[in-house]
Coordinates of C-alpha atoms in Angstrom, one line a residue:
X11 CA 0.0 0.0 0.0
X12 CA 1.3 3.4 -0.9
X13 CA 2.2 5.5 2.1
X14 CA 0.9 8.7 0.6
X15 CA -2.6 9.5 1.9
X16 CA -5.0 10.6 -0.8
X17 CA -6.8 13.9 -0.1
X18 CA -10.4 13.1 -1.2
X19 CA -11.6 16.7 -1.1
X20 CA -8.9 17.6 -3.7
X21 CA -9.9 14.5 -5.7
X22 CA -13.5 15.5 -5.7
X23 CA -12.6 18.9 -7.1
X24 CA -10.6 17.2 -9.9
X25 CA -13.2 14.7 -10.8
X26 CA -14.8 15.1 -14.2
X27 CA -18.4 14.8 -15.2
X28 CA -19.4 11.8 -17.5
X29 CA -18.1 12.5 -21.0
X30 CA -20.5 13.6 -23.8
X31 CA -20.1 14.7 -27.4
X32 CA -21.6 18.2 -26.8
X33 CA -20.3 21.1 -24.7
X34 CA -21.0 20.8 -21.0
X35 CA -23.0 24.0 -20.7
X36 CA -25.3 23.0 -23.6
X37 CA -25.7 19.5 -22.1
X38 CA -26.7 21.0 -18.8
X39 CA -29.3 23.1 -20.5
X40 CA -30.7 20.1 -22.3
X41 CA -30.8 18.1 -19.0
X42 CA -32.8 20.9 -17.3
X43 CA -35.3 21.0 -20.1
X44 CA -35.5 17.2 -20.1
X45 CA -35.9 16.6 -16.4
X46 CA -37.7 19.6 -15.0
X47 CA -41.5 20.1 -15.3
X48 CA -42.5 22.9 -17.7
X49 CA -44.7 24.4 -15.0
X50 CA -41.6 24.7 -12.7
X51 CA -39.6 26.4 -15.3
X52 CA -42.4 28.8 -16.2
X53 CA -42.9 29.8 -12.6
X54 CA -39.1 30.1 -12.0
X55 CA -38.8 32.3 -15.1
X56 CA -41.6 34.5 -14.0
X57 CA -40.1 34.9 -10.5
X58 CA -36.6 35.8 -11.9
X59 CA -38.2 38.3 -14.3
X60 CA -40.2 39.9 -11.5
X61 CA -37.1 40.2 -9.3
X62 CA -35.1 41.8 -12.2
X63 CA -37.8 44.4 -12.7
X64 CA -38.4 45.0 -9.0
X65 CA -34.8 44.7 -7.8
X66 CA -34.9 44.9 -4.0
X67 CA -37.5 47.7 -3.9
X68 CA -40.4 47.5 -1.4
X69 CA -43.4 45.5 -2.6
X70 CA -46.8 47.0 -2.1
X71 CA -48.8 44.5 0.0
X72 CA -52.4 45.1 1.1
X73 CA -53.7 42.9 3.9
X74 CA -57.0 44.6 4.4
X75 CA -58.5 45.6 7.7
X76 CA -59.1 42.2 9.1
X77 CA -58.7 42.0 12.9
X78 CA -56.9 38.7 13.8
X79 CA -59.5 36.9 16.0
X80 CA -58.4 33.7 17.6
X81 CA -60.1 30.3 17.8
X82 CA -61.5 29.5 21.2
X83 CA -60.3 25.9 21.2
X84 CA -56.6 26.0 21.3
X85 CA -56.0 22.8 23.3
X86 CA -54.4 20.9 20.4
X87 CA -52.0 23.7 19.6
X88 CA -51.1 24.2 23.3
X89 CA -50.1 20.5 23.6
X90 CA -47.9 20.9 20.5
X91 CA -46.3 24.0 22.0
X92 CA -45.3 22.0 25.1
X93 CA -43.6 19.4 22.9
X94 CA -41.6 21.9 20.8
X95 CA -40.7 24.2 23.6
X96 CA -39.3 21.2 25.6
X97 CA -36.2 21.5 23.4
X98 CA -36.9 18.4 21.3
X99 CA -38.4 20.3 18.4
X100 CA -37.1 21.7 15.2
X101 CA -34.3 23.7 16.8
X102 CA -31.0 24.5 15.2
X103 CA -27.9 22.9 16.7
X104 CA -26.9 26.0 18.6
X105 CA -24.7 25.7 21.6
X106 CA -26.0 28.8 23.2
X107 CA -27.2 32.4 22.5
X108 CA -27.1 35.6 24.5
X109 CA -30.0 37.7 23.3
X110 CA -28.9 40.6 25.5
X111 CA -25.8 41.1 23.5
X112 CA -27.0 39.6 20.2
X113 CA -24.4 36.7 20.3
X114 CA -26.1 33.8 18.5
X115 CA -24.6 30.4 17.6
X116 CA -26.3 28.4 14.8
X117 CA -25.0 25.6 12.7
X118 CA -22.0 25.4 14.9
X119 CA -20.9 28.9 14.0
X120 CA -21.3 32.0 16.3
X121 CA -21.9 35.6 15.1
X122 CA -22.1 38.8 17.2
X123 CA -25.2 40.7 15.9
X124 CA -25.3 43.4 18.5
X125 CA -28.2 44.8 20.5
X126 CA -30.7 45.4 19.1
X127 CA -30.0 42.5 16.7
X128 CA -28.8 43.6 13.3
X129 CA -31.3 41.4 11.4
X130 CA -30.2 42.6 8.0
X131 CA -26.4 42.6 8.6
X132 CA -26.0 46.3 7.7
X133 CA -23.1 46.8 10.0
X134 CA -21.2 43.5 9.6
X135 CA -20.0 40.7 7.3
X136 CA -22.9 38.4 6.2
X137 CA -22.8 34.8 7.4
X138 CA -23.7 31.9 5.0
X139 CA -27.1 31.9 3.3
X140 CA -28.2 28.9 5.4
X141 CA -27.1 30.6 8.6
X142 CA -29.1 33.8 7.7
X143 CA -32.1 31.6 7.0
X144 CA -31.7 29.8 10.4
X145 CA -31.6 33.2 12.1
X146 CA -34.9 34.2 10.5
X147 CA -36.6 30.9 11.5
X148 CA -36.1 32.1 15.2
X149 CA -36.4 28.5 16.4
X150 CA -33.3 29.2 18.6
X151 CA -35.8 31.1 20.9
X152 CA -37.7 27.9 21.7
X153 CA -35.3 26.3 24.2
X154 CA -35.0 29.6 26.0
X155 CA -38.8 29.7 26.8
X156 CA -38.7 26.4 28.7
X157 CA -37.1 28.2 31.8
X158 CA -39.1 31.2 32.8
X159 CA -36.7 31.9 35.6
X160 CA -33.7 32.3 33.3
X161 CA -32.4 35.8 32.4
X162 CA -32.9 34.9 28.7
X163 CA -36.7 34.4 29.1
X164 CA -37.5 38.0 29.4
X165 CA -35.4 38.8 26.3
X166 CA -37.6 36.7 24.0
X167 CA -40.5 39.1 23.6
X168 CA -38.1 42.0 23.3
X169 CA -36.4 40.1 20.4
X170 CA -39.8 39.6 18.7
X171 CA -40.6 43.3 19.1
X172 CA -37.2 44.2 17.6
X173 CA -37.8 42.0 14.6
X174 CA -41.3 43.5 14.0
X175 CA -39.9 47.0 14.2
X176 CA -37.2 46.1 11.7
X177 CA -39.6 44.4 9.3
X178 CA -42.6 46.6 8.8
X179 CA -45.2 45.1 6.4
X180 CA -45.1 48.1 4.2
X181 CA -41.3 47.6 3.7
X182 CA -41.4 44.0 2.4
X183 CA -38.7 43.6 -0.2
X184 CA -38.5 40.9 -2.9
X185 CA -35.0 39.7 -1.9
X186 CA -35.2 39.9 1.9
X187 CA -34.5 36.7 3.7
X188 CA -37.0 37.7 6.4
X189 CA -39.9 37.5 3.9
X190 CA -38.8 34.4 2.1
X191 CA -41.7 32.0 2.1
X192 CA -39.6 29.2 3.7
X193 CA -38.4 31.5 6.5
X194 CA -41.9 32.6 7.2
X195 CA -43.0 28.9 7.2
X196 CA -40.5 28.1 9.9
X197 CA -41.0 31.3 11.9
X198 CA -44.8 31.2 12.1
X199 CA -44.9 27.9 14.1
X200 CA -42.1 29.1 16.4
X201 CA -43.9 32.3 17.3
X202 CA -47.1 30.4 17.8
X203 CA -45.5 28.0 20.2
X204 CA -44.0 30.9 22.2
X205 CA -47.4 32.5 22.5
X206 CA -49.3 29.4 23.4
X207 CA -46.7 28.1 25.9
X208 CA -46.9 31.2 28.1
X209 CA -49.3 30.7 31.0
X210 CA -51.7 32.4 31.4
X211 CA -52.2 33.0 27.7
X212 CA -51.7 36.7 27.1
X213 CA -52.5 37.8 23.5
X214 CA -49.6 40.0 22.4
X215 CA -51.5 42.1 19.8
X216 CA -48.4 43.4 18.1
X217 CA -47.1 39.8 17.6
X218 CA -50.5 38.5 16.6
X219 CA -50.9 41.2 13.9
X220 CA -47.5 40.4 12.5
X221 CA -48.3 36.7 12.5
X222 CA -51.5 37.3 10.7
X223 CA -49.8 39.5 8.1
X224 CA -47.0 37.0 7.5
X225 CA -49.5 34.1 7.1
X226 CA -51.5 36.2 4.6
X227 CA -48.4 37.0 2.7
X228 CA -47.4 33.3 2.7
X229 CA -50.8 32.3 1.3
X230 CA -50.1 34.3 -1.8
X231 CA -46.5 33.2 -2.2
X232 CA -46.3 29.4 -2.1
X233 CA -43.0 28.0 -3.3
X234 CA -44.6 26.3 -6.3
X235 CA -41.5 26.6 -8.5
X236 CA -39.1 24.4 -6.4
X237 CA -41.9 22.4 -4.7
X238 CA -40.7 19.5 -2.6
X239 CA -40.2 19.9 1.1
X240 CA -40.3 23.7 0.8
X241 CA -43.9 23.7 -0.5
X242 CA -45.0 21.2 2.2
X243 CA -43.4 23.5 4.8
X244 CA -45.5 26.4 3.4
X245 CA -48.7 24.3 3.7
X246 CA -47.8 23.2 7.2
X247 CA -47.3 26.7 8.5
X248 CA -50.4 28.1 6.8
X249 CA -52.4 25.1 8.2
X250 CA -51.2 25.9 11.7
X251 CA -52.1 29.6 11.2
X252 CA -55.6 28.6 10.0
X253 CA -56.0 26.5 13.1
X254 CA -54.9 29.4 15.3
X255 CA -56.8 32.3 13.8
X256 CA -60.6 32.4 13.4
X257 CA -62.6 33.9 10.5
X258 CA -63.3 33.5 6.8
X259 CA -59.8 34.2 5.8
X260 CA -58.3 31.5 8.0
X261 CA -60.9 29.1 6.7
X262 CA -59.7 29.9 3.2
X263 CA -56.2 29.2 4.3
X264 CA -57.2 25.7 5.4
X265 CA -59.0 25.2 2.1
X266 CA -55.8 26.0 0.2
X267 CA -53.7 23.7 2.5
X268 CA -56.0 20.7 2.1
X269 CA -56.2 21.2 -1.7
X270 CA -52.5 21.6 -1.9
X271 CA -51.6 18.6 0.2
X272 CA -54.0 16.3 -1.6
X273 CA -52.4 17.3 -4.8
X274 CA -48.8 17.2 -3.7
X275 CA -48.5 14.2 -1.3
X276 CA -49.4 11.5 -3.8
X277 CA -46.4 12.7 -5.8
X278 CA -44.0 13.4 -3.0
X279 CA -44.6 10.3 -0.9
X280 CA -43.5 7.3 -2.7
X281 CA -45.4 4.0 -2.6
X282 CA -43.0 2.5 -0.1
X283 CA -43.5 5.6 2.2
X284 CA -40.3 7.5 1.5
X285 CA -40.3 11.2 0.7
X286 CA -39.3 11.6 -2.9
X287 CA -36.2 13.8 -2.3
X288 CA -34.6 10.6 -0.8
X289 CA -32.9 12.4 2.1
X290 CA -33.7 10.8 5.4
X291 CA -33.3 14.1 7.1
X292 CA -36.0 15.8 5.0
X293 CA -38.1 12.7 5.3
X294 CA -38.2 13.2 9.1
X295 CA -39.0 16.9 8.6
X296 CA -42.0 16.2 6.3
X297 CA -43.2 13.4 8.6
X298 CA -43.1 15.8 11.6
X299 CA -45.1 18.3 9.7
X300 CA -47.8 15.8 8.8
X301 CA -48.1 14.6 12.4
X302 CA -48.2 18.2 13.6
X303 CA -51.0 19.1 11.1
X304 CA -52.9 15.9 11.9
X305 CA -53.1 16.9 15.6
X306 CA -53.6 20.7 15.1
X307 CA -56.5 20.4 12.6
X308 CA -58.5 17.6 14.3
X309 CA -61.2 20.0 15.6
X310 CA -61.2 22.6 12.8
X311 CA -60.7 20.4 9.7
X312 CA -61.2 16.7 10.5
X313 CA -60.9 15.6 6.9
X314 CA -57.4 17.3 6.6
X315 CA -56.3 15.7 9.9
X316 CA -57.3 12.2 8.8
X317 CA -55.6 12.6 5.5
X318 CA -52.3 13.8 7.1
X319 CA -52.4 10.9 9.6
X320 CA -52.9 8.3 6.9
X321 CA -50.0 9.7 4.9
X322 CA -47.8 9.8 8.1
X323 CA -48.4 6.1 8.8
X324 CA -46.7 5.1 5.5
X325 CA -43.8 7.4 6.3
X326 CA -43.4 6.0 9.7
X327 CA -43.3 2.5 8.3
X328 CA -40.4 3.5 6.1
X329 CA -38.4 5.3 8.7
X330 CA -38.7 2.5 11.2
X331 CA -37.3 0.1 8.6
X332 CA -34.3 2.2 7.6
X333 CA -32.9 3.2 11.0
X334 CA -29.5 2.0 12.1
X335 CA -29.3 -0.1 15.3
X336 CA -28.3 3.1 17.1
X337 CA -31.8 4.4 16.4
X338 CA -30.7 7.1 14.0
X339 CA -31.1 7.7 10.3
X340 CA -28.5 6.9 7.6
X341 CA -26.9 10.0 6.1
X342 CA -27.8 9.5 2.5
X343 CA -28.2 12.6 0.4
X344 CA -28.3 15.9 2.2
X345 CA -28.7 14.6 5.7
X346 CA -27.3 15.4 9.1
X347 CA -28.1 14.8 12.8
X348 CA -29.7 17.6 14.8
X349 CA -31.3 19.7 12.0
X350 CA -34.5 17.7 11.6
X351 CA -36.9 16.3 14.2
X352 CA -35.4 13.4 16.1
X353 CA -36.9 10.0 16.2
X354 CA -37.9 10.6 19.9
X355 CA -39.8 13.8 18.8
X356 CA -41.5 11.9 15.9
X357 CA -42.7 9.3 18.3
X358 CA -44.0 12.0 20.7
X359 CA -45.8 13.7 17.9
X360 CA -47.3 10.4 16.7
X361 CA -48.7 9.8 20.1
X362 CA -50.5 13.1 20.4
X363 CA -51.8 12.7 16.8
X364 CA -53.2 9.3 17.7
X365 CA -50.9 7.6 15.2
X366 CA -49.5 4.8 17.4
X367 CA -45.8 4.4 16.4
X368 CA -45.4 0.9 17.6
X369 CA -48.6 -0.3 15.9
X370 CA -47.6 0.9 12.5
X371 CA -46.5 -2.3 10.7
X372 CA -42.9 -2.1 9.3
X373 CA -42.9 -2.5 5.5
X374 CA -41.3 -5.8 4.5
X375 CA -40.4 -4.2 1.2
X376 CA -39.0 -0.7 1.9
X377 CA -38.8 0.2 -1.8
X378 CA -35.4 0.2 -3.5
X379 CA -33.5 -0.6 -0.3
X380 CA -32.0 -3.9 0.9
X381 CA -31.7 -3.8 4.7
X382 CA -30.0 -6.8 6.3
X383 CA -30.1 -6.8 10.1
X384 CA -28.5 -9.3 12.4
X385 CA -28.9 -8.5 16.1
X386 CA -27.1 -5.2 16.6
X387 CA -25.5 -5.2 13.1
X388 CA -27.0 -3.8 9.9
X389 CA -26.2 -3.4 6.3
X390 CA -28.3 -0.7 4.5
X391 CA -28.0 -0.7 0.7
X392 CA -29.6 2.1 -1.3
X393 CA -30.5 0.8 -4.8
X394 CA -32.8 3.7 -5.8
X395 CA -32.3 6.8 -7.9
X396 CA -30.4 9.8 -6.5
X397 CA -33.6 11.8 -6.2
X398 CA -36.6 13.1 -8.2
X399 CA -35.9 14.2 -11.7
X400 CA -37.4 17.6 -11.3
X401 CA -35.8 18.4 -7.9
X402 CA -32.2 17.2 -7.5
X403 CA -31.3 19.9 -5.0
X404 CA -30.5 17.5 -2.2
X405 CA -29.2 14.6 -4.4
X406 CA -25.7 13.3 -4.3
X407 CA -23.6 11.0 -6.6
X408 CA -24.4 8.0 -4.4
X409 CA -25.9 5.4 -6.8
X410 CA -25.7 2.0 -5.1
X411 CA -24.3 3.4 -1.9
X412 CA -24.4 1.7 1.5
X413 CA -23.9 2.2 5.2
X414 CA -23.2 -0.5 7.8
X415 CA -23.2 -0.9 11.6
X416 CA -21.4 -3.5 13.7
X417 CA -23.0 -4.3 17.1
X418 CA -24.8 -1.0 17.3
X419 CA -21.9 1.2 16.1
X420 CA -21.4 2.6 12.7
X421 CA -18.5 1.3 10.7
X422 CA -19.1 2.1 7.0
X423 CA -20.5 5.6 6.8
X424 CA -21.8 8.1 4.2
X425 CA -20.1 11.4 4.4
X426 CA -23.3 13.4 5.1
X427 CA -23.4 17.1 4.3
X428 CA -21.4 20.1 5.7
X429 CA -23.1 23.2 4.2
X430 CA -25.1 24.6 1.4
X431 CA -22.4 27.0 0.0
X432 CA -20.7 27.0 -3.4
X433 CA -17.4 25.8 -2.0
X434 CA -15.1 22.7 -2.0
X435 CA -16.9 21.1 0.9
X436 CA -20.3 21.2 -0.8
X437 CA -18.6 19.8 -3.9
X438 CA -17.0 17.1 -1.9
X439 CA -20.1 16.0 0.0
X440 CA -22.1 15.7 -3.3
X441 CA -19.3 13.9 -5.2
X442 CA -18.9 10.2 -5.9
X443 CA -15.7 10.0 -3.8
X444 CA -17.6 10.9 -0.6
X445 CA -19.8 7.8 -0.9
X446 CA -19.3 4.1 -0.7
X447 CA -19.6 3.5 -4.5
X448 CA -17.5 2.5 -7.6
X449 CA -16.6 5.0 -10.3
X450 CA -15.3 4.6 -13.8
X451 CA -12.2 6.3 -15.1
X452 CA -12.3 8.8 -12.3
X453 CA -15.5 10.3 -13.6
X454 CA -18.6 11.3 -11.5
X455 CA -21.7 9.2 -11.5
X456 CA -23.8 12.4 -12.0
X457 CA -23.0 15.9 -13.2
X458 CA -23.4 18.0 -10.0
X459 CA -22.9 21.7 -10.3
X460 CA -23.7 24.9 -8.4
X461 CA -25.1 24.3 -4.9
X462 CA -28.3 22.4 -5.8
X463 CA -28.0 21.7 -9.5
X464 CA -27.6 18.4 -11.3
X465 CA -27.3 17.8 -15.0
X466 CA -26.9 14.3 -16.4
X467 CA -27.6 11.7 -13.8
X468 CA -27.4 7.9 -13.9
X469 CA -30.5 5.8 -13.2
X470 CA -30.9 2.4 -11.5
X471 CA -32.2 -0.1 -14.0
X472 CA -32.3 -3.3 -11.9
X473 CA -32.9 -4.4 -8.3
X474 CA -33.4 -8.0 -7.1
X475 CA -33.1 -9.7 -3.8
X476 CA -33.3 -13.3 -2.6
X477 CA -31.8 -16.2 -0.7
X478 CA -29.5 -18.9 -1.9
X479 CA -27.4 -21.6 -0.1
X480 CA -28.3 -20.1 3.2
X481 CA -27.2 -16.6 2.2
X482 CA -29.2 -13.4 1.7
X483 CA -28.3 -11.5 -1.4
X484 CA -29.2 -8.3 -3.4
X485 CA -28.1 -7.1 -6.8
X486 CA -28.6 -3.7 -8.3
X487 CA -27.5 -2.0 -11.5
X488 CA -27.2 1.5 -12.8
X489 CA -26.3 3.1 -16.2
X490 CA -24.4 6.2 -15.0
X491 CA -21.5 5.5 -17.4
X492 CA -23.3 4.6 -20.6
X493 CA -21.9 7.8 -22.1
X494 CA -18.5 6.5 -21.3
X495 CA -19.0 3.2 -23.2
X496 CA -19.9 1.2 -20.0
X497 CA -23.3 -0.2 -20.4
X498 CA -23.9 -0.7 -16.7
X499 CA -22.4 -1.3 -13.3
X500 CA -23.7 -4.2 -11.1
X501 CA -23.3 -4.3 -7.4
X502 CA -23.8 -7.6 -5.6
X503 CA -24.2 -7.8 -1.8
X504 CA -24.2 -11.1 0.1
X505 CA -24.9 -11.6 3.8
X506 CA -24.1 -14.9 5.4
X507 CA -24.3 -14.7 9.2
X508 CA -21.5 -12.3 10.2
X509 CA -20.0 -12.4 6.7
X510 CA -20.6 -9.5 4.3
X511 CA -19.4 -9.4 0.7
X512 CA -19.7 -6.6 -1.8
X513 CA -18.8 -7.2 -5.5
X514 CA -19.0 -4.9 -8.4
X515 CA -19.0 -5.8 -12.1
X516 CA -18.8 -3.5 -15.2
X517 CA -20.4 -4.5 -18.5
X518 CA -18.4 -2.8 -21.3
X519 CA -16.9 -3.5 -24.7
X520 CA -13.6 -2.1 -23.3
X521 CA -11.6 -2.5 -20.1
X522 CA -12.5 0.5 -17.9
X523 CA -10.5 1.6 -14.9
X524 CA -12.7 1.0 -11.8
X525 CA -12.1 2.7 -8.5
X526 CA -14.1 1.9 -5.3
X527 CA -14.4 3.9 -2.1
X528 CA -15.2 2.6 1.3
X529 CA -15.5 5.2 4.1
X530 CA -14.9 4.3 7.8
X531 CA -16.4 5.9 10.8
X532 CA -13.8 8.1 12.7
X533 CA -13.8 5.6 15.6
X534 CA -12.7 2.7 13.4
X535 CA -9.0 1.9 13.3
X536 CA -7.1 0.3 10.4
X537 CA -4.2 -2.2 10.6
X538 CA -2.7 -3.6 7.4
X539 CA -1.9 -7.3 7.8
X540 CA -1.4 -8.3 4.1
X541 CA -1.1 -7.0 0.6
X542 CA -4.9 -6.8 0.3
X543 CA -5.9 -7.6 3.8
X544 CA -6.7 -5.3 6.8
X545 CA -7.9 -5.6 10.3
X546 CA -10.6 -3.1 11.3
X547 CA -11.4 -2.4 15.0
X548 CA -13.1 -0.2 17.4
X549 CA -12.9 -0.5 21.2
X550 CA -15.2 -3.5 21.2
X551 CA -14.8 -5.5 18.0
X552 CA -12.3 -6.6 15.3
X553 CA -13.1 -7.7 11.8
X554 CA -11.0 -8.7 8.8
X555 CA -11.4 -6.9 5.5
X556 CA -10.1 -8.5 2.3
X557 CA -10.2 -6.9 -1.1
X558 CA -10.4 -8.9 -4.3
X559 CA -10.0 -8.3 -8.0
X560 CA -7.9 -5.2 -7.5
X561 CA -4.4 -4.0 -8.5
X562 CA -3.8 -1.9 -5.4
X563 CA -5.5 -0.2 -2.4
X564 CA -4.6 3.1 -0.8
X565 CA -5.9 5.1 2.1
X566 CA -7.8 8.2 1.5
X567 CA -8.4 11.0 4.0
X568 CA -12.0 12.4 3.7
X569 CA -14.5 14.2 5.8
X570 CA -17.3 12.7 7.9
X571 CA -20.0 15.4 8.4
X572 CA -22.5 14.2 11.0
X573 CA -24.2 17.6 11.2
X574 CA -24.3 20.9 9.3
X575 CA -21.2 22.9 10.1
X576 CA -19.5 19.8 11.7
X577 CA -16.8 17.8 10.0
X578 CA -14.3 15.2 11.3
X579 CA -11.5 13.6 9.4
X580 CA -12.0 9.9 8.5
X581 CA -10.2 7.2 6.7
X582 CA -11.4 5.7 3.4
X583 CA -10.2 2.8 1.4
X584 CA -9.5 3.6 -2.3
X585 CA -9.3 0.3 -4.1
X586 CA -8.5 0.2 -7.9
X587 CA -8.5 -2.1 -10.9
X588 CA -6.6 -0.6 -13.8
X589 CA -7.4 -1.5 -17.4
X590 CA -6.9 -5.2 -17.7
X591 CA -8.5 -8.6 -18.2
X592 CA -11.0 -8.4 -15.3
X593 CA -13.9 -6.0 -14.7
X594 CA -14.9 -7.2 -11.2
X595 CA -13.6 -6.1 -7.8
X596 CA -14.9 -5.8 -4.3
X597 CA -14.4 -6.6 -0.6
X598 CA -15.2 -9.2 2.0
X599 CA -15.8 -8.5 5.7
X600 CA -15.4 -11.5 8.1
X601 CA -14.2 -12.4 11.6
X602 CA -10.4 -12.2 12.0
X603 CA -9.6 -15.9 12.0
X604 CA -12.2 -17.0 9.5
X605 CA -11.1 -19.1 6.4
X606 CA -13.3 -17.3 3.9
X607 CA -12.2 -16.1 0.4
X608 CA -13.5 -14.8 -2.9
X609 CA -12.4 -16.0 -6.3
X610 CA -13.2 -14.4 -9.7
X611 CA -13.4 -16.1 -13.1
X612 CA -14.5 -13.8 -15.7
X613 CA -18.2 -13.1 -15.0
X614 CA -18.4 -15.6 -12.3
X615 CA -17.8 -15.0 -8.6
X616 CA -17.2 -17.7 -5.9
X617 CA -17.6 -16.9 -2.2
X618 CA -16.1 -19.8 -0.2
X619 CA -16.6 -20.2 3.6
X620 CA -15.3 -22.9 5.8
X621 CA -18.5 -25.0 5.6
X622 CA -20.3 -23.6 2.5
X623 CA -20.0 -21.7 -0.7
X624 CA -21.9 -19.2 -2.8
X625 CA -21.7 -18.8 -6.5
X626 CA -22.9 -15.9 -8.7
X627 CA -22.8 -15.2 -12.4
X628 CA -23.0 -11.5 -13.6
X629 CA -25.3 -11.4 -16.6

């Protein structure tokens, strides 16, 4: 093994998109026209044109003279306020904040915003776009409300008053983060929980009027152009506002929410219960929204409540199936811990919404996933597409990727996501080298560009599972390199007790260069004991890892990003097969002293154990 450690972040920057006969810029334009819905592009074009004409000038908004009356029955909303204020809600991963001085930490990064808070950053350097959005959500106020005796508690209402003073309705601007529909959608529930948690309930008229105005603005500015989780967040916030305020207008809000959800959810929630953006983090976010609406609208709109509860049950079945033994989600796509509702919170919301978590049957077929669980160990194989064709914003180059746990602890990990900025870390986290996949000729599986864009992308074209000779197996195929004269790549996974094998095969009329990546959790140590053999260990277990069908294997140094703004160095195996007579390679994980091995003979693969054998032919 070469002693030089490969820097995977640099490699991701150097990786090329799949080759094509036309210029890349033209190809990307063709891919946008091919994959996006025409209604999306029309709405997006209109929005960009309007912004160009308006610039960032104030927008004339007329909310009428409606006085915001409140519904008399607020018991359901008050119970939700208790859950979210308890600190288990949708709160950013902030270590602390000092409202008196305007020192606020979000996404593991602290900024001094002064007192009063400089909401528009007129006097200082602007943080990242996501950080500014998180500030406008104001969910960082929720944990402070749980302790009325703390010095911070009294600052909460002053903070809201300062925001209202700095964001007069008549001064709404088209490019302001504060009036972005998604920011409004996250801020409305946060303010409602703060109002409803206070006992006795004291209607703060200034806050109520601002809430009402923001909800009315949101009702006229749904994010129909991107759609996805943003649009569902819009509907959730407006549904909560419709359950909070009384009157004809709030009833019309509920009408719009029910109509919108009945139109969107059949498209966004796949048949096996997964949210179509295929990010476990956003899946949990959408599930929490549905459970929240199911409880909040029971009394005011029973039909909407029942519909949300029914959709939530299918999503619960999926998330229960895909969890690691540690009870947390895998980090596929744009995912991280701490930025979406936890599993504990989801269970609590399900309980109040009368959707019993434990009684929801786990789906024996969780869609395009193969999940092999043995006691506290699990192998989670994603054989599905990278994301929806029309919304690849949170998609990564992770076709046929996997994660694995040994006795409740993660060993093979996805890199997660660090930020949403146009920088090398965003590029790294979305690239093929950040995932446990095989690439051809050092080219990306998909053409990722900008922060949220994707041009050409490969597609899965085969997925089968079964049992043979006492072993469980799954095989999947994708066509990401068809432009590069590789018709398809197959990945075969075999589980036989504690033995796991992963084999990849390329079907091509030439001999491509194959490179595989296998990322280790930071806690896993590596010891080389042979040319292609290694011992992996944590403080509790040891396993032997053998590579087969390769010319060489080196160690790469990558990033493991368990949460936004958090990154830890981790090791990664980079195993290669140069152009030659074979087109198969892979790895075998077994106990240290086991007498297991893998042999390749053209298209045939033989897994031999001490007492049994498994044979497979790639065809």
